[in-house]
Coordinates of C-alpha atoms and ligand atoms in Angstrom, one line a residue:
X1 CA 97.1 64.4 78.1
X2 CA 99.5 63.3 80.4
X3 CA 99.7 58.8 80.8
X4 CA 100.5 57.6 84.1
X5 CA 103.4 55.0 84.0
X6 CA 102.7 51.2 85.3
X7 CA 105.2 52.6 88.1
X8 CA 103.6 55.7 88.8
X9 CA 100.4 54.6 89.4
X10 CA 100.9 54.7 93.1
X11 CA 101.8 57.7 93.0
X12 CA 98.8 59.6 91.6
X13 CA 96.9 57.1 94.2
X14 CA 99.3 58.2 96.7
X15 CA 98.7 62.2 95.8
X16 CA 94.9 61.3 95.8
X17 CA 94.5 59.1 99.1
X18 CA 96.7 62.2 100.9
X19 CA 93.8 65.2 99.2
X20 CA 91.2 62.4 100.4
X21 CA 93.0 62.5 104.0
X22 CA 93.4 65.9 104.2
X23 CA 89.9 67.0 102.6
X24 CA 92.0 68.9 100.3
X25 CA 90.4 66.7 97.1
X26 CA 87.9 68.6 95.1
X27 CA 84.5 66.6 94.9
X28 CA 82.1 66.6 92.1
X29 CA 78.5 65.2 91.7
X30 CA 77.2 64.6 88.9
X31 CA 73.3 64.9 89.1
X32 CA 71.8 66.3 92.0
X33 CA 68.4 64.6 92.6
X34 CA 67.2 62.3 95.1
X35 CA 70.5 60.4 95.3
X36 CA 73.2 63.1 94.0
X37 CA 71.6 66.5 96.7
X38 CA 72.1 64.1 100.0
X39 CA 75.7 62.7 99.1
X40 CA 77.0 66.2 97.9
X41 CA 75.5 67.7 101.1
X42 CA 77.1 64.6 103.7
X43 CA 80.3 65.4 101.2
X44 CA 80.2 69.0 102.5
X45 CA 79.8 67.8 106.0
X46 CA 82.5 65.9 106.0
X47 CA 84.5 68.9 105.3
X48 CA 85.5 68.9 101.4
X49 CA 84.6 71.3 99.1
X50 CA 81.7 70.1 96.6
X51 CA 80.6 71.0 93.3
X52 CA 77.4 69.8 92.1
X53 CA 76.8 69.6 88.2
X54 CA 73.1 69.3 86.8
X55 CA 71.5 69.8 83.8
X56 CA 68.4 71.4 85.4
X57 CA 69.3 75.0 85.9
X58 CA 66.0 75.6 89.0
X59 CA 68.4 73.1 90.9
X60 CA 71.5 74.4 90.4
X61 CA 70.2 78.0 91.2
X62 CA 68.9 76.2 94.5
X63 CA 71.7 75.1 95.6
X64 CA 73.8 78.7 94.5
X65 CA 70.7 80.3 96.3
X66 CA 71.5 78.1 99.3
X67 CA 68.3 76.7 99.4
X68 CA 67.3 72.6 99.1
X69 CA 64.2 71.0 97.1
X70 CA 64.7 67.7 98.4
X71 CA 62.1 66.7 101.2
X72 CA 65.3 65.0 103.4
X73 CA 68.0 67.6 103.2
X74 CA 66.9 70.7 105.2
X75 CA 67.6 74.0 103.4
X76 CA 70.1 75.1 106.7
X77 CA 72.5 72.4 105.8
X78 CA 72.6 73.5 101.7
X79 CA 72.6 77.3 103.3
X80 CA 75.2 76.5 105.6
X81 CA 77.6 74.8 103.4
X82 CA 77.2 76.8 100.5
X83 CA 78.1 79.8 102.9
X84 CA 80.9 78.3 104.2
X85 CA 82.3 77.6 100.1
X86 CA 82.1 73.8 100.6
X87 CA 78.8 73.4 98.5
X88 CA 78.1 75.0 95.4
X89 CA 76.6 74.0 91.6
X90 CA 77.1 74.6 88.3
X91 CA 75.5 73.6 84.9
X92 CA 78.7 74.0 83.2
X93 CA 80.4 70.3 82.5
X94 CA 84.0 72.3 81.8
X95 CA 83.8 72.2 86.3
X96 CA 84.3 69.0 85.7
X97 CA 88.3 69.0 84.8
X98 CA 89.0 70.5 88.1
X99 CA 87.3 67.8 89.9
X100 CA 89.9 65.1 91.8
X101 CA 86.6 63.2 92.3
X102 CA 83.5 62.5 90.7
X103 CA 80.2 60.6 91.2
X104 CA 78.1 59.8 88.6
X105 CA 74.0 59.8 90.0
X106 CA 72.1 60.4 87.3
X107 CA 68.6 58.9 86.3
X108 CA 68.1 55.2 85.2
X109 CA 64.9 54.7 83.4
X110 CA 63.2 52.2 81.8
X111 CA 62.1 52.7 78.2
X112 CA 58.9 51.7 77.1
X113 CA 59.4 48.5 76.1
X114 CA 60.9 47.7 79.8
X115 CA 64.5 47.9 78.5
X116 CA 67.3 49.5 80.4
X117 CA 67.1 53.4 79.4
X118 CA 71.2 54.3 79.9
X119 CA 71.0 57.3 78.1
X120 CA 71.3 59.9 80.7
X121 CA 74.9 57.4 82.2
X122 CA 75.9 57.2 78.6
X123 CA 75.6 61.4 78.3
X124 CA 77.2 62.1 81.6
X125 CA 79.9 59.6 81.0
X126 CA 80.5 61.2 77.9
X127 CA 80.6 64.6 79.4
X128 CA 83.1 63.7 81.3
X129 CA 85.3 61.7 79.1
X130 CA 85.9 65.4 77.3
X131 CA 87.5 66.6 80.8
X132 CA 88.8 63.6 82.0
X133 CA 92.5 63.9 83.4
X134 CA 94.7 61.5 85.2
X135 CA 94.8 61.3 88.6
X136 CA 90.5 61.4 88.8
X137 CA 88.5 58.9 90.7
X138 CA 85.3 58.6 88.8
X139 CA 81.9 56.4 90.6
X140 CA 78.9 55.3 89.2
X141 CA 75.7 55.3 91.4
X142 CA 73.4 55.2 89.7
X143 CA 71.1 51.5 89.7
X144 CA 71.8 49.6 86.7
X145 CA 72.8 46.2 85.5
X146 CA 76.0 44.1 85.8
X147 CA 78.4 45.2 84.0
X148 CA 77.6 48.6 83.0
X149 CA 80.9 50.1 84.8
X150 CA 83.2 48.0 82.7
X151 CA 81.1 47.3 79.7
X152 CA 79.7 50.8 78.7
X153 CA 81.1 53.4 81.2
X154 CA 85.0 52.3 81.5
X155 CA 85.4 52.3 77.3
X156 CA 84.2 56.1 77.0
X157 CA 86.3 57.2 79.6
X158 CA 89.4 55.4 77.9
X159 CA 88.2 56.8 74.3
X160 CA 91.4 59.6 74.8
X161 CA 94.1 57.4 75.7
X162 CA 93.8 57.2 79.5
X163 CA 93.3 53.6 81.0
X164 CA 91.4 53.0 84.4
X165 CA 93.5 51.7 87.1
X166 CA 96.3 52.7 85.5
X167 CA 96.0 56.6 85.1
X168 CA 92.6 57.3 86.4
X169 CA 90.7 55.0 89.0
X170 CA 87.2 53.9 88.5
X171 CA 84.6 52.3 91.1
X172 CA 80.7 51.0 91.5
X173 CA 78.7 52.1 94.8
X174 CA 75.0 51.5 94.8
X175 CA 73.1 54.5 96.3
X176 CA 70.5 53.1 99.1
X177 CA 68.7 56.1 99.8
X178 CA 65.1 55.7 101.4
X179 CA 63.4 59.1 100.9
X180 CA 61.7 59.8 104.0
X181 CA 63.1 57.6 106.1
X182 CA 64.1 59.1 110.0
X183 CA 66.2 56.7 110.9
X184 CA 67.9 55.4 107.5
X185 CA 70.1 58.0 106.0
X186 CA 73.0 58.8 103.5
X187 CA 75.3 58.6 106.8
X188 CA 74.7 55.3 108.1
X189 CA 73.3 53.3 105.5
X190 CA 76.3 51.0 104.8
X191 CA 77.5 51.9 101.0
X192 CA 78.9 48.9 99.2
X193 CA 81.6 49.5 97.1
X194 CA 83.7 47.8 93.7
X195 CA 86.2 49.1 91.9
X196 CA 87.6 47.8 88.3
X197 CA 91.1 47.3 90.4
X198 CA 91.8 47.1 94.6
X199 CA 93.4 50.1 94.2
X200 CA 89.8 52.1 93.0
X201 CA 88.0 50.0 95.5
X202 CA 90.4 51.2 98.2
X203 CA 90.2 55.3 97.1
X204 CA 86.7 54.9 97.0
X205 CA 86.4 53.3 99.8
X206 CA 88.2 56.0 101.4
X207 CA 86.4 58.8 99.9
X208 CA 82.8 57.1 101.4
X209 CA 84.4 56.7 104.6
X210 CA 85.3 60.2 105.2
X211 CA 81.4 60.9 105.3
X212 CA 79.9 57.0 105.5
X213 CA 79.7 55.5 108.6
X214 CA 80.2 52.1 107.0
X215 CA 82.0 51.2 103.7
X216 CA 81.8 47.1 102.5
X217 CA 84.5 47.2 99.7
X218 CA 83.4 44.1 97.3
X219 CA 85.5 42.4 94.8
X220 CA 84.4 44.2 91.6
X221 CA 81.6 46.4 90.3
X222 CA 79.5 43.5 88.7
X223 CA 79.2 42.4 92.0
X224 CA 78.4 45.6 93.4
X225 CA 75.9 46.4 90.6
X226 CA 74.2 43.2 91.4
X227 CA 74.0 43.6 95.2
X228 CA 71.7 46.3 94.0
X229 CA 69.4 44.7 91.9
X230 CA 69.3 41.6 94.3
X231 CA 67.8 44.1 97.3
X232 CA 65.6 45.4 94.9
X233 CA 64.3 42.5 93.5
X234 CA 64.1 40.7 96.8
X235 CA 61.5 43.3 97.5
X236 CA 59.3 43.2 94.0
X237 CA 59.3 39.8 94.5
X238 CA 58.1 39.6 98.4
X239 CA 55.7 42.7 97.4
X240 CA 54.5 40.4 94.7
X241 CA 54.2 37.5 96.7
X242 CA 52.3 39.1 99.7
X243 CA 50.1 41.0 96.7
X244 CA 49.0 37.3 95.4
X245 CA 48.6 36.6 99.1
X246 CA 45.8 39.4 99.6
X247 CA 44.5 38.2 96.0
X248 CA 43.8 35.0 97.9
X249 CA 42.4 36.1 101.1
X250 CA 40.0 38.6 99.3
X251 CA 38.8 35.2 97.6
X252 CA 38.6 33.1 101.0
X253 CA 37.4 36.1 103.2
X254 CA 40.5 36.1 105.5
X255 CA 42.1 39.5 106.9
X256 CA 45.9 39.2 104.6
X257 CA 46.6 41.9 107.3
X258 CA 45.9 39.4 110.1
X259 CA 48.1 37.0 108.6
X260 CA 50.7 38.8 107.9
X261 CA 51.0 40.7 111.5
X262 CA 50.7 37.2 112.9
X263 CA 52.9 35.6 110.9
X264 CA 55.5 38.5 111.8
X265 CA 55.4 37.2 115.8
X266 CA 57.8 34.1 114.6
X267 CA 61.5 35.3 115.6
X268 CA 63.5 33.6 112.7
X269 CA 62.7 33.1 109.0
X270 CA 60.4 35.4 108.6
X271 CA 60.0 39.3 107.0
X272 CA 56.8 40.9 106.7
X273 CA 56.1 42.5 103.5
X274 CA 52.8 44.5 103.2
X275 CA 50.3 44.4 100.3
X276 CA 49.5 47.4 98.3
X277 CA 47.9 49.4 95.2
X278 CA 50.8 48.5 93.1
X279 CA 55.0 49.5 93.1
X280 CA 56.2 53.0 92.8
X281 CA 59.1 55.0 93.0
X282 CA 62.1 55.1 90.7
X283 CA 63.8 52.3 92.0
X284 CA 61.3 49.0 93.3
X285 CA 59.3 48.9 89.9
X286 CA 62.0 49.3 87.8
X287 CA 65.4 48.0 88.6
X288 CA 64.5 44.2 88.2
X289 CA 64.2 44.6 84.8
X290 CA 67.4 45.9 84.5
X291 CA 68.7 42.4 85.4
X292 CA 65.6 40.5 83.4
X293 CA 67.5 42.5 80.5
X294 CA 70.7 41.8 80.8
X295 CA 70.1 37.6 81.7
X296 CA 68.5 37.7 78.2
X297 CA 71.6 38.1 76.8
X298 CA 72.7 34.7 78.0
X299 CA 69.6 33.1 77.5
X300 CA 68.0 33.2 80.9
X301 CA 65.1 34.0 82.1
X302 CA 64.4 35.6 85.1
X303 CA 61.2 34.2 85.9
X304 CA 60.5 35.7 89.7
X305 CA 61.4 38.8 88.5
X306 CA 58.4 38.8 85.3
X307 CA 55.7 37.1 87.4
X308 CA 56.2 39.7 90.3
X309 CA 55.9 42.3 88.0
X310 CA 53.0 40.8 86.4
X311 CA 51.3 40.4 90.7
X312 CA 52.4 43.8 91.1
X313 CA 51.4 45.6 87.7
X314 CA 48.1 44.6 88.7
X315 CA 47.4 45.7 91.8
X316 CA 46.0 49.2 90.5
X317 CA 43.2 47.4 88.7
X318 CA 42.6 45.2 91.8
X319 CA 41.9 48.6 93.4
X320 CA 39.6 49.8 90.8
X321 CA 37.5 46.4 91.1
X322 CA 37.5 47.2 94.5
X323 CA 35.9 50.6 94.0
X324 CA 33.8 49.1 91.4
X325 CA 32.1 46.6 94.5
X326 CA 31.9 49.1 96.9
X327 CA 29.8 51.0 94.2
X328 CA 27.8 48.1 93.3
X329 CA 26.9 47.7 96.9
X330 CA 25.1 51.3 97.0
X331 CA 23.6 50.2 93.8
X332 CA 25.9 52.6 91.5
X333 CA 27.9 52.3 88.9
X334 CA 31.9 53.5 88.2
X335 CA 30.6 55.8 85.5
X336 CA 29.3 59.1 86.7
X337 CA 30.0 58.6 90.1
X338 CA 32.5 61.0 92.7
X339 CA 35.5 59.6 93.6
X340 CA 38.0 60.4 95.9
X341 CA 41.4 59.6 95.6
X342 CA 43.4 60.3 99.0
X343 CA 47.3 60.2 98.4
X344 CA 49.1 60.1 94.8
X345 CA 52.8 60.1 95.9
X346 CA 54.1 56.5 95.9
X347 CA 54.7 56.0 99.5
X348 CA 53.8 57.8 102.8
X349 CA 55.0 61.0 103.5
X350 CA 57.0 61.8 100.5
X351 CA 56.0 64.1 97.6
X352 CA 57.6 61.6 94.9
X353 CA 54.6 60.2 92.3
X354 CA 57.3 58.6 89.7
X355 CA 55.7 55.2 88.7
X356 CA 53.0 55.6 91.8
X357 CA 50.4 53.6 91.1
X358 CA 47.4 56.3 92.6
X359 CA 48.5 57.4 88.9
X360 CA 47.2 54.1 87.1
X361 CA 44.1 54.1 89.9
X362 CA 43.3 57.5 88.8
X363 CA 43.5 56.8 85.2
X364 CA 41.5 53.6 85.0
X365 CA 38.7 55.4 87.1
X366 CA 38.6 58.3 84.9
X367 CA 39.0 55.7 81.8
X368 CA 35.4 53.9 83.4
X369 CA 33.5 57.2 83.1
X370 CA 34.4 58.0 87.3
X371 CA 34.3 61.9 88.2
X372 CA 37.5 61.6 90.5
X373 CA 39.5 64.5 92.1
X374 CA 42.2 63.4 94.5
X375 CA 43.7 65.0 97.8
X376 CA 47.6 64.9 98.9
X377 CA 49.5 67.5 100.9
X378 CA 52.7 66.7 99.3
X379 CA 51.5 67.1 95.6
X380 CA 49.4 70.1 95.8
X381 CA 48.9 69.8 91.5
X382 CA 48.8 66.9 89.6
X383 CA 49.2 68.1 86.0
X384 CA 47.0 66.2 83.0
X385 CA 50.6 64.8 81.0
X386 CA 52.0 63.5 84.7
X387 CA 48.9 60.8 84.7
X388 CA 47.2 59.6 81.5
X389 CA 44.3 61.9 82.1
X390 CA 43.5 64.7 79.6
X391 CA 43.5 67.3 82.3
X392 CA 45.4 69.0 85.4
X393 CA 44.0 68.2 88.8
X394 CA 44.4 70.3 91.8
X395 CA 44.5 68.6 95.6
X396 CA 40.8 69.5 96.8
X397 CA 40.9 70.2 100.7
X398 CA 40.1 67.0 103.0
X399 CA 36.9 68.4 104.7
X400 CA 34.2 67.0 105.7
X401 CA 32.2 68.1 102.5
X402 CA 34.4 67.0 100.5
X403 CA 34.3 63.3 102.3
X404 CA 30.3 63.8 102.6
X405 CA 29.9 64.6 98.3
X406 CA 32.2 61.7 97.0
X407 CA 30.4 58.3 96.2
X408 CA 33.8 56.8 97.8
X409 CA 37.0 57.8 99.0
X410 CA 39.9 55.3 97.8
X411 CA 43.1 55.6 100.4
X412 CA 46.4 54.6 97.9
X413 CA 48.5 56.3 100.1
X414 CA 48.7 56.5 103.9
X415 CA 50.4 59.3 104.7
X416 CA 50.6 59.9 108.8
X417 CA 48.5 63.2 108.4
X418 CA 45.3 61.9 106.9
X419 CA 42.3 61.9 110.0
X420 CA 41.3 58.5 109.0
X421 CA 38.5 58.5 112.0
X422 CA 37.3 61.2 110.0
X423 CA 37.5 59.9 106.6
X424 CA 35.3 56.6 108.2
X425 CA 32.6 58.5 109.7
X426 CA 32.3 61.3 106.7
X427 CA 33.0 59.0 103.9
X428 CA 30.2 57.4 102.4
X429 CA 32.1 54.2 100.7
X430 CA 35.9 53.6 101.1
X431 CA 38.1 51.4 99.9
X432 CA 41.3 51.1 101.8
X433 CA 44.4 49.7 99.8
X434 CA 46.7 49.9 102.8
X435 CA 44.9 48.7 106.1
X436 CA 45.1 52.4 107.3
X437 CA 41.8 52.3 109.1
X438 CA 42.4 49.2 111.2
X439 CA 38.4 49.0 112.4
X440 CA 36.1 46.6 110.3
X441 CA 33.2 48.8 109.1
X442 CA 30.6 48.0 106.9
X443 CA 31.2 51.0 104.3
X444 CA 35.0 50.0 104.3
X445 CA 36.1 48.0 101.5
X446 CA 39.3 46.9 102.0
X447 CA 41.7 45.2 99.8
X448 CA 42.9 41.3 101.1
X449 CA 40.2 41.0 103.7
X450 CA 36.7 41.0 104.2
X451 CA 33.9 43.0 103.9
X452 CA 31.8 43.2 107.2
X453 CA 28.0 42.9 106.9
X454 CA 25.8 45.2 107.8
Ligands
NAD1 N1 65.4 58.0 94.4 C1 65.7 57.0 95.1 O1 65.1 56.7 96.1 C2 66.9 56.1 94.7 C3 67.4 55.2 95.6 C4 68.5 54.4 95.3 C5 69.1 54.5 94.0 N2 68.5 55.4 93.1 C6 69.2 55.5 91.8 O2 70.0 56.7 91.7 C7 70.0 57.2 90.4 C8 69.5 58.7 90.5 O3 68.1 58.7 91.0 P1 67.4 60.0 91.5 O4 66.2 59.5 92.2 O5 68.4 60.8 92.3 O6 67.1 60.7 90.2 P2 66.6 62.3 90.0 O7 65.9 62.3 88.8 O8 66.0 62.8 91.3 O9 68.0 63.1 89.9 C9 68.8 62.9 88.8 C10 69.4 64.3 88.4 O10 70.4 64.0 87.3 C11 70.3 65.2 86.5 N3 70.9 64.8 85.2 C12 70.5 64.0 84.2 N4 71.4 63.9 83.3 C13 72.5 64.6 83.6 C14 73.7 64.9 83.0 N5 74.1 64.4 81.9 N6 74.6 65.8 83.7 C15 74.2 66.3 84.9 N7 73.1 66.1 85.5 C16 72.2 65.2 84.9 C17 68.8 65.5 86.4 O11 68.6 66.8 86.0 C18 68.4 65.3 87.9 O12 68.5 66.4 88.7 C19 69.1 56.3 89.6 O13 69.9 55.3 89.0 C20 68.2 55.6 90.7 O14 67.8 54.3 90.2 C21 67.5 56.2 93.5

């Protein structure tokens, strides 16, 4: 192991900034999901040569096969990179020593008990503490809380002698990714960046801008960690205010829809947030309370950040009730009746069901004694241990049978392709969690705003 002298230092960050210039630096990614597939990919456009490193094997075969499973990146780019040599992966960690850079996006859970999950950082960190040489550039991505980069992942990587900032250089960037988004992508969502010295925030600043449109260096990871977790929160919280909201108008008989759209008109001061069947995904439900965690620990509590996950954790059941008075008003009850579920992913247009609540809507349904069966095009099977059903479901076809045998069709996700004209005139009950059919009608139940009478 070779130690980088306090003179040397810019040197190696000298040798490192020219491979970053010349595209001669040899990239690494460290997990290539959501996050890790459309950075390595942008990394490959921007003409360096990138090896991904994953545990899962189907992925890594993917990408080797030239072929993507990620909804955003379209298999010609992977195909065309990885025929070109700039894109390839590998589940062998021993890649990692030829690496000049490396970033770290691997998964960020929560564990039961809603405490930070840092296992999978903590094992990839590891990983590469065994192949770490001088002269590396080594970024975390992945969402977590502050002071993770220099609390848990800058001591492993000095565990063989070699100090960050000194003879390797470490950073923070928060991914922003938006799956399914047209117009918001890896390229030009601005990527915040903060490294443990100016001279990591400057080489990774430069790495990002060789692909990034915009790069906003800040003055140290905590603070990029924490620009993270304040975006996210800022949404839980809205998502839980405006859920409260439609709690409200359900009990006064006002459209929250209405209110909101109008409300939206004022130019200044203003953001709409929509209401909902509950969070999903693996960032909006879960991130908060990587920061409710971490405040414990000097005796704060983050109290916006509990009660908007208390709002928002209860929005499935809000749903259910809703099913539950739609039944009521044909003079049925939950248990034994058809329902119909209509979108399970968490958000429209995506085929991601981590933490979606059409899971919990399904479940508590099922729980009351309900016959359900759901339809989505983008999760064509819905196996019995990915909800807390005892049994695999299939996507039954949206036809008009289908909508004409179910006691009520419940939309949890609005996905663009659903006939929602159809749905209203073939459906005998629905309940609409996302103001998807905009017409009042009496056999539509929807959730913050009235029921019309017959
Ligand atoms: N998905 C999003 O929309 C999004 C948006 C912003 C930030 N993030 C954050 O980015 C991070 C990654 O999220 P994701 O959605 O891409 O997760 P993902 O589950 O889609 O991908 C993570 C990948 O890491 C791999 N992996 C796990 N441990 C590994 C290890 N030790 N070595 C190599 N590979 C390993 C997994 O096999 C998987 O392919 C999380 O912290 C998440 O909070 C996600």
């Amino acid at each position: 192991m070779t130690h980088t002298s306090a003179s040397s230092v810019t040197s190696v960050a000298e040798t490192l900034r020219s491979k970053i210039a010349d595209r001669s630096a040899r990239v690494g990614i460290v997990g290539l999901g959501y996050v890790g597939l459309p950075l390595a990919v942008e990394m490959a456009r921007a003409g360096f040569h990138v090896t991904g490193i994953d545990l899962d094997r189907r992925k890594v075969d993917a990408i080797n096969r030239g072929e993507s499973y990620i909804q955003d990146v379209p298999t010609r780019d992977v195909a065309e990179f990885h025929r070109a040599g700039r894109l390839s992966a590998s589940a062998d960690p021993s890649a990692l020593a030829a690496l000049d850079t490396i970033n770290i996006c691997v998964p960020t859970p929560l564990r039961k008990t809603k405490d930070p999950d840092l296992s999978y950082v903590v094992s990839a960190v590891e990983t590469i503490a065994q192949h770490l040489r001088a002269g590396q550039l080594i970024i975390l991505e992945s969402t977590t809380y502050p002071g993770t980069t220099e609390e848990v992942v800058q001591p492993i990587l000095e565990r063989r002698g070699l100090t960050a900032g000194r003879d390797f250089f470490l950073a923070f960037s928060p991914e922003r990714v938006d799956p399914g988004n047209e117009k918001w992508h890896t390229k030009n969502v601005p990527k915040v960046v903060g490294g443990i010295t100016p001279e990591c925030a400057t080489l990774a600043a430069e790495l990002y801008s060789a692909s990034i449109d915009t790069v906003v260096p800040v003055s140290s990871p905590k603070v990029a960690e924490m620009v993270k977790l304040l975006e996210n929160t800022f949404r839980a919280v809205n998502i839980g205010l405006v859920n409260e909201l439609a709690l409200m108008c359900d009990r006064l008989g006002i459209s929250v829809w209405e209110v909101v759209d109008a409300a939206a008109t004022k130019p200044f001061g203003f953001m709409p947030f929509y209401p909902g069947p509950g969070l999903g995904g693996h960032c909006i439900p879960i991130d908060p309370f990587y920061l409710s965690w971490k405040v414990k620990e000097v005796g704060f509590e983050a109290r916006f950040i509990e009660l908007a996950g208390h709002v928002n954790g209860a929005m499935p059941h809000h749903v259910v009730e809703k099913v539950a008075d739609a039944l009521n008003s044909h003079s049925k009850a939950v248990r034994g009746s058809r329902v119909l579920v209509l979108g399970i992913s968490y958000k429209r247009d995506v085929n991601d069901m981590r933490e979606s609540p059409a899971l919990d809507v399904l479940a508590a349904l099922h729980q009351k004694g309900a016959l359900v069966s759901y339809h989505d095009p983008f999760v064509p099977e819905l196996p019995g241990r990915e909800w807390p059903g005892e049994f695999d479901l299939t996507s039954v076809p949206l036809t008009t049978e289908t909508l004409e045998r179910a006691d009520c069709a419940v939309i949890i996700t609005d996905h663009h392709g659903f006939d929602y004209d159809r749905i209203t005139r073939h459906a005998r009950l629905v309940v609409d969690s996302r103001n998807a059919i905009k017409k009042p009608h009496p056999h539509v139940f929807k959730l913050g705003a009235p029921t019309v009478k017959r």
